[in-house]
């Protein structure tokens, strides 16, 4: 028996669209997921292009509502990808050799929070701008003034 599932639902910044991952799962198994966008009124559904591993984790929408931010395994680590809402282009965010997990998006949709770990360092919290991946270690920011835009405040 195949059961349709919908999860990871995210509204666009203007509230007009809903993005979600949909899969057809045989009971008790994992399956490939496709990202879809539907108008909030329930009409007009579109399926986006396949992602590398077809196991995208939908983080959210960019501030301008033109791209979806996804995190997905590729090889031995996770990668961040900007997927155009029209499904025509996908652009990988260059994260170098950084190993991260548990990515979240701030309220203003311009900064990501994540846990970064290496073979020589424990898991710690970091933030980075979406348009320029340069993680800032939150522990190192203690005692320094952090611009409110990094923390999602205006």
PDB file of N, CA and C in Angstrom, residues 75-128:
ATOM      1  N   UNK A  75      27.079  12.950  -1.188  1.00  0.00           N
ATOM      2  CA  UNK A  75      28.351  12.349  -0.815  1.00  0.00           C
ATOM      3  C   UNK A  75      28.385  12.096   0.676  1.00  0.00           C
ATOM      4  N   UNK A  76      29.402  12.613   1.342  1.00  0.00           N
ATOM      5  CA  UNK A  76      29.578  12.340   2.770  1.00  0.00           C
ATOM      6  C   UNK A  76      29.125  13.472   3.682  1.00  0.00           C
ATOM      7  N   UNK A  77      28.535  14.528   3.119  1.00  0.00           N
ATOM      8  CA  UNK A  77      28.090  15.634   3.972  1.00  0.00           C
ATOM      9  C   UNK A  77      26.835  16.279   3.400  1.00  0.00           C
ATOM     10  N   UNK A  78      26.264  17.184   4.161  1.00  0.00           N
ATOM     11  CA  UNK A  78      25.091  17.920   3.711  1.00  0.00           C
ATOM     12  C   UNK A  78      25.516  19.126   2.888  1.00  0.00           C
ATOM     13  N   UNK A  79      24.658  19.524   1.984  1.00  0.00           N
ATOM     14  CA  UNK A  79      24.884  20.688   1.143  1.00  0.00           C
ATOM     15  C   UNK A  79      23.670  21.590   1.215  1.00  0.00           C
ATOM     16  N   UNK A  80      23.893  22.882   1.029  1.00  0.00           N
ATOM     17  CA  UNK A  80      22.814  23.860   0.963  1.00  0.00           C
ATOM     18  C   UNK A  80      22.576  24.222  -0.494  1.00  0.00           C
ATOM     19  N   UNK A  81      21.313  24.319  -0.871  1.00  0.00           N
ATOM     20  CA  UNK A  81      20.956  24.607  -2.252  1.00  0.00           C
ATOM     21  C   UNK A  81      19.855  25.655  -2.276  1.00  0.00           C
ATOM     22  N   UNK A  82      19.969  26.607  -3.219  1.00  0.00           N
ATOM     23  CA  UNK A  82      18.892  27.540  -3.515  1.00  0.00           C
ATOM     24  C   UNK A  82      18.186  27.021  -4.759  1.00  0.00           C
ATOM     25  N   UNK A  83      16.916  26.709  -4.630  1.00  0.00           N
ATOM     26  CA  UNK A  83      16.125  26.174  -5.741  1.00  0.00           C
ATOM     27  C   UNK A  83      15.105  27.217  -6.152  1.00  0.00           C
ATOM     28  N   UNK A  84      15.199  27.682  -7.405  1.00  0.00           N
ATOM     29  CA  UNK A  84      14.276  28.686  -7.918  1.00  0.00           C
ATOM     30  C   UNK A  84      12.842  28.184  -7.792  1.00  0.00           C
ATOM     31  N   UNK A  85      11.928  29.055  -7.354  1.00  0.00           N
ATOM     32  CA  UNK A  85      10.546  28.625  -7.134  1.00  0.00           C
ATOM     33  C   UNK A  85       9.862  28.172  -8.417  1.00  0.00           C
ATOM     34  N   UNK A  86      10.398  28.567  -9.567  1.00  0.00           N
ATOM     35  CA  UNK A  86       9.854  28.095 -10.837  1.00  0.00           C
ATOM     36  C   UNK A  86      10.408  26.725 -11.203  1.00  0.00           C
ATOM     37  N   UNK A  87      11.350  26.243 -10.395  1.00  0.00           N
ATOM     38  CA  UNK A  87      11.918  24.912 -10.607  1.00  0.00           C
ATOM     39  C   UNK A  87      12.921  24.841 -11.732  1.00  0.00           C
ATOM     40  N   UNK A  88      13.324  25.984 -12.258  1.00  0.00           N
ATOM     41  CA  UNK A  88      14.200  25.996 -13.425  1.00  0.00           C
ATOM     42  C   UNK A  88      15.677  25.946 -13.083  1.00  0.00           C
ATOM     43  N   UNK A  89      16.073  26.489 -11.935  1.00  0.00           N
ATOM     44  CA  UNK A  89      17.493  26.511 -11.602  1.00  0.00           C
ATOM     45  C   UNK A  89      17.714  26.128 -10.143  1.00  0.00           C
ATOM     46  N   UNK A  90      18.817  25.469  -9.909  1.00  0.00           N
ATOM     47  CA  UNK A  90      19.254  25.145  -8.553  1.00  0.00           C
ATOM     48  C   UNK A  90      20.703  25.584  -8.442  1.00  0.00           C
ATOM     49  N   UNK A  91      21.015  26.303  -7.371  1.00  0.00           N
ATOM     50  CA  UNK A  91      22.388  26.776  -7.177  1.00  0.00           C
ATOM     51  C   UNK A  91      22.868  26.322  -5.817  1.00  0.00           C
ATOM     52  N   UNK A  92      23.962  25.562  -5.826  1.00  0.00           N
ATOM     53  CA  UNK A  92      24.529  25.103  -4.565  1.00  0.00           C
ATOM     54  C   UNK A  92      25.275  26.254  -3.904  1.00  0.00           C
ATOM     55  N   UNK A  93      25.053  26.420  -2.615  1.00  0.00           N
ATOM     56  CA  UNK A  93      25.788  27.406  -1.834  1.00  0.00           C
ATOM     57  C   UNK A  93      27.130  26.772  -1.470  1.00  0.00           C
ATOM     58  N   UNK A  94      28.216  27.445  -1.802  1.00  0.00           N
ATOM     59  CA  UNK A  94      29.543  26.888  -1.542  1.00  0.00           C
ATOM     60  C   UNK A  94      29.818  26.907  -0.041  1.00  0.00           C
ATOM     61  N   UNK A  95      29.833  25.720   0.565  1.00  0.00           N
ATOM     62  CA  UNK A  95      30.092  25.599   1.995  1.00  0.00           C
ATOM     63  C   UNK A  95      31.472  25.001   2.272  1.00  0.00           C
ATOM     64  N   UNK A  96      32.272  24.830   1.220  1.00  0.00           N
ATOM     65  CA  UNK A  96      33.613  24.270   1.390  1.00  0.00           C
ATOM     66  C   UNK A  96      33.550  22.884   2.008  1.00  0.00           C
ATOM     67  N   UNK A  97      34.428  22.626   2.944  1.00  0.00           N
ATOM     68  CA  UNK A  97      34.458  21.324   3.613  1.00  0.00           C
ATOM     69  C   UNK A  97      33.722  21.337   4.953  1.00  0.00           C
ATOM     70  N   UNK A  98      32.936  22.371   5.188  1.00  0.00           N
ATOM     71  CA  UNK A  98      32.240  22.505   6.459  1.00  0.00           C
ATOM     72  C   UNK A  98      31.199  21.407   6.630  1.00  0.00           C
ATOM     73  N   UNK A  99      31.242  20.746   7.762  1.00  0.00           N
ATOM     74  CA  UNK A  99      30.270  19.706   8.088  1.00  0.00           C
ATOM     75  C   UNK A  99      29.248  20.306   9.051  1.00  0.00           C
ATOM     76  N   UNK A 100      28.000  20.393   8.623  1.00  0.00           N
ATOM     77  CA  UNK A 100      26.969  21.040   9.428  1.00  0.00           C
ATOM     78  C   UNK A 100      25.705  20.194   9.459  1.00  0.00           C
ATOM     79  N   UNK A 101      24.806  20.592  10.377  1.00  0.00           N
ATOM     80  CA  UNK A 101      23.503  19.930  10.499  1.00  0.00           C
ATOM     81  C   UNK A 101      22.554  20.856  11.237  1.00  0.00           C
ATOM     82  N   UNK A 102      21.294  20.448  11.327  1.00  0.00           N
ATOM     83  CA  UNK A 102      20.265  21.199  12.051  1.00  0.00           C
ATOM     84  C   UNK A 102      20.217  22.664  11.632  1.00  0.00           C
ATOM     85  N   UNK A 103      19.997  22.886  10.350  1.00  0.00           N
ATOM     86  CA  UNK A 103      19.963  24.240   9.788  1.00  0.00           C
ATOM     87  C   UNK A 103      18.596  24.865  10.030  1.00  0.00           C
ATOM     88  N   UNK A 104      18.595  26.128  10.441  1.00  0.00           N
ATOM     89  CA  UNK A 104      17.343  26.869  10.603  1.00  0.00           C
ATOM     90  C   UNK A 104      17.502  28.260   9.998  1.00  0.00           C
ATOM     91  N   UNK A 105      16.379  28.869   9.687  1.00  0.00           N
ATOM     92  CA  UNK A 105      16.338  30.178   9.035  1.00  0.00           C
ATOM     93  C   UNK A 105      15.803  31.211  10.008  1.00  0.00           C
ATOM     94  N   UNK A 106      16.428  32.400  10.039  1.00  0.00           N
ATOM     95  CA  UNK A 106      15.943  33.435  10.953  1.00  0.00           C
ATOM     96  C   UNK A 106      14.649  34.063  10.424  1.00  0.00           C
ATOM     97  N   UNK A 107      14.015  34.860  11.255  1.00  0.00           N
ATOM     98  CA  UNK A 107      12.734  35.484  10.944  1.00  0.00           C
ATOM     99  C   UNK A 107      12.792  36.350   9.682  1.00  0.00           C
ATOM    100  N   UNK A 108      13.880  37.085   9.494  1.00  0.00           N
ATOM    101  CA  UNK A 108      14.016  37.971   8.329  1.00  0.00           C
ATOM    102  C   UNK A 108      14.438  37.233   7.064  1.00  0.00           C
ATOM    103  N   UNK A 109      14.707  35.945   7.175  1.00  0.00           N
ATOM    104  CA  UNK A 109      15.042  35.093   6.030  1.00  0.00           C
ATOM    105  C   UNK A 109      16.340  35.508   5.332  1.00  0.00           C
ATOM    106  N   UNK A 110      17.311  35.987   6.103  1.00  0.00           N
ATOM    107  CA  UNK A 110      18.595  36.363   5.498  1.00  0.00           C
ATOM    108  C   UNK A 110      19.794  35.700   6.180  1.00  0.00           C
ATOM    109  N   UNK A 111      19.552  34.964   7.266  1.00  0.00           N
ATOM    110  CA  UNK A 111      20.627  34.339   8.019  1.00  0.00           C
ATOM    111  C   UNK A 111      20.234  32.918   8.417  1.00  0.00           C
ATOM    112  N   UNK A 112      21.217  32.018   8.339  1.00  0.00           N
ATOM    113  CA  UNK A 112      21.010  30.631   8.747  1.00  0.00           C
ATOM    114  C   UNK A 112      21.722  30.363  10.059  1.00  0.00           C
ATOM    115  N   UNK A 113      21.115  29.579  10.907  1.00  0.00           N
ATOM    116  CA  UNK A 113      21.759  29.063  12.103  1.00  0.00           C
ATOM    117  C   UNK A 113      22.018  27.579  11.880  1.00  0.00           C
ATOM    118  N   UNK A 114      23.084  27.044  12.451  1.00  0.00           N
ATOM    119  CA  UNK A 114      23.411  25.630  12.247  1.00  0.00           C
ATOM    120  C   UNK A 114      24.384  25.145  13.300  1.00  0.00           C
ATOM    121  N   UNK A 115      24.505  23.847  13.376  1.00  0.00           N
ATOM    122  CA  UNK A 115      25.504  23.207  14.222  1.00  0.00           C
ATOM    123  C   UNK A 115      26.649  22.773  13.310  1.00  0.00           C
ATOM    124  N   UNK A 116      27.878  23.154  13.660  1.00  0.00           N
ATOM    125  CA  UNK A 116      29.064  22.773  12.884  1.00  0.00           C
ATOM    126  C   UNK A 116      29.983  21.960  13.787  1.00  0.00           C
ATOM    127  N   UNK A 117      30.554  20.917  13.200  1.00  0.00           N
ATOM    128  CA  UNK A 117      31.430  20.016  13.934  1.00  0.00           C
ATOM    129  C   UNK A 117      32.525  19.521  12.993  1.00  0.00           C
ATOM    130  N   UNK A 118      33.679  19.239  13.535  1.00  0.00           N
ATOM    131  CA  UNK A 118      34.747  18.624  12.740  1.00  0.00           C
ATOM    132  C   UNK A 118      35.332  17.472  13.551  1.00  0.00           C
ATOM    133  N   UNK A 119      36.305  16.789  12.980  1.00  0.00           N
ATOM    134  CA  UNK A 119      36.924  15.675  13.697  1.00  0.00           C
ATOM    135  C   UNK A 119      37.716  16.152  14.915  1.00  0.00           C
ATOM    136  N   UNK A 120      38.051  17.441  14.942  1.00  0.00           N
ATOM    137  CA  UNK A 120      38.834  17.960  16.070  1.00  0.00           C
ATOM    138  C   UNK A 120      38.076  18.949  16.946  1.00  0.00           C
ATOM    139  N   UNK A 121      36.816  19.245  16.614  1.00  0.00           N
ATOM    140  CA  UNK A 121      36.039  20.196  17.414  1.00  0.00           C
ATOM    141  C   UNK A 121      34.658  19.611  17.715  1.00  0.00           C
ATOM    142  N   UNK A 122      34.122  19.947  18.896  1.00  0.00           N
ATOM    143  CA  UNK A 122      32.784  19.456  19.245  1.00  0.00           C
ATOM    144  C   UNK A 122      31.711  20.229  18.476  1.00  0.00           C
ATOM    145  N   UNK A 123      30.469  19.728  18.466  1.00  0.00           N
ATOM    146  CA  UNK A 123      29.390  20.455  17.815  1.00  0.00           C
ATOM    147  C   UNK A 123      29.136  21.793  18.516  1.00  0.00           C
ATOM    148  N   UNK A 124      29.071  22.859  17.735  1.00  0.00           N
ATOM    149  CA  UNK A 124      28.844  24.201  18.286  1.00  0.00           C
ATOM    150  C   UNK A 124      27.889  24.966  17.369  1.00  0.00           C
ATOM    151  N   UNK A 125      27.274  26.018  17.896  1.00  0.00           N
ATOM    152  CA  UNK A 125      26.315  26.833  17.148  1.00  0.00           C
ATOM    153  C   UNK A 125      27.014  27.931  16.361  1.00  0.00           C
ATOM    154  N   UNK A 126      26.542  28.112  15.126  1.00  0.00           N
ATOM    155  CA  UNK A 126      27.076  29.129  14.221  1.00  0.00           C
ATOM    156  C   UNK A 126      25.925  29.815  13.497  1.00  0.00           C
ATOM    157  N   UNK A 127      26.198  31.009  12.976  1.00  0.00           N
ATOM    158  CA  UNK A 127      25.268  31.693  12.080  1.00  0.00           C
ATOM    159  C   UNK A 127      26.041  32.132  10.845  1.00  0.00           C
ATOM    160  N   UNK A 128      25.327  32.280   9.724  1.00  0.00           N
ATOM    161  CA  UNK A 128      25.936  32.774   8.491  1.00  0.00           C
ATOM    162  C   UNK A 128      24.880  33.432   7.627  1.00  0.00           C
TER     163      UNK A 128
END
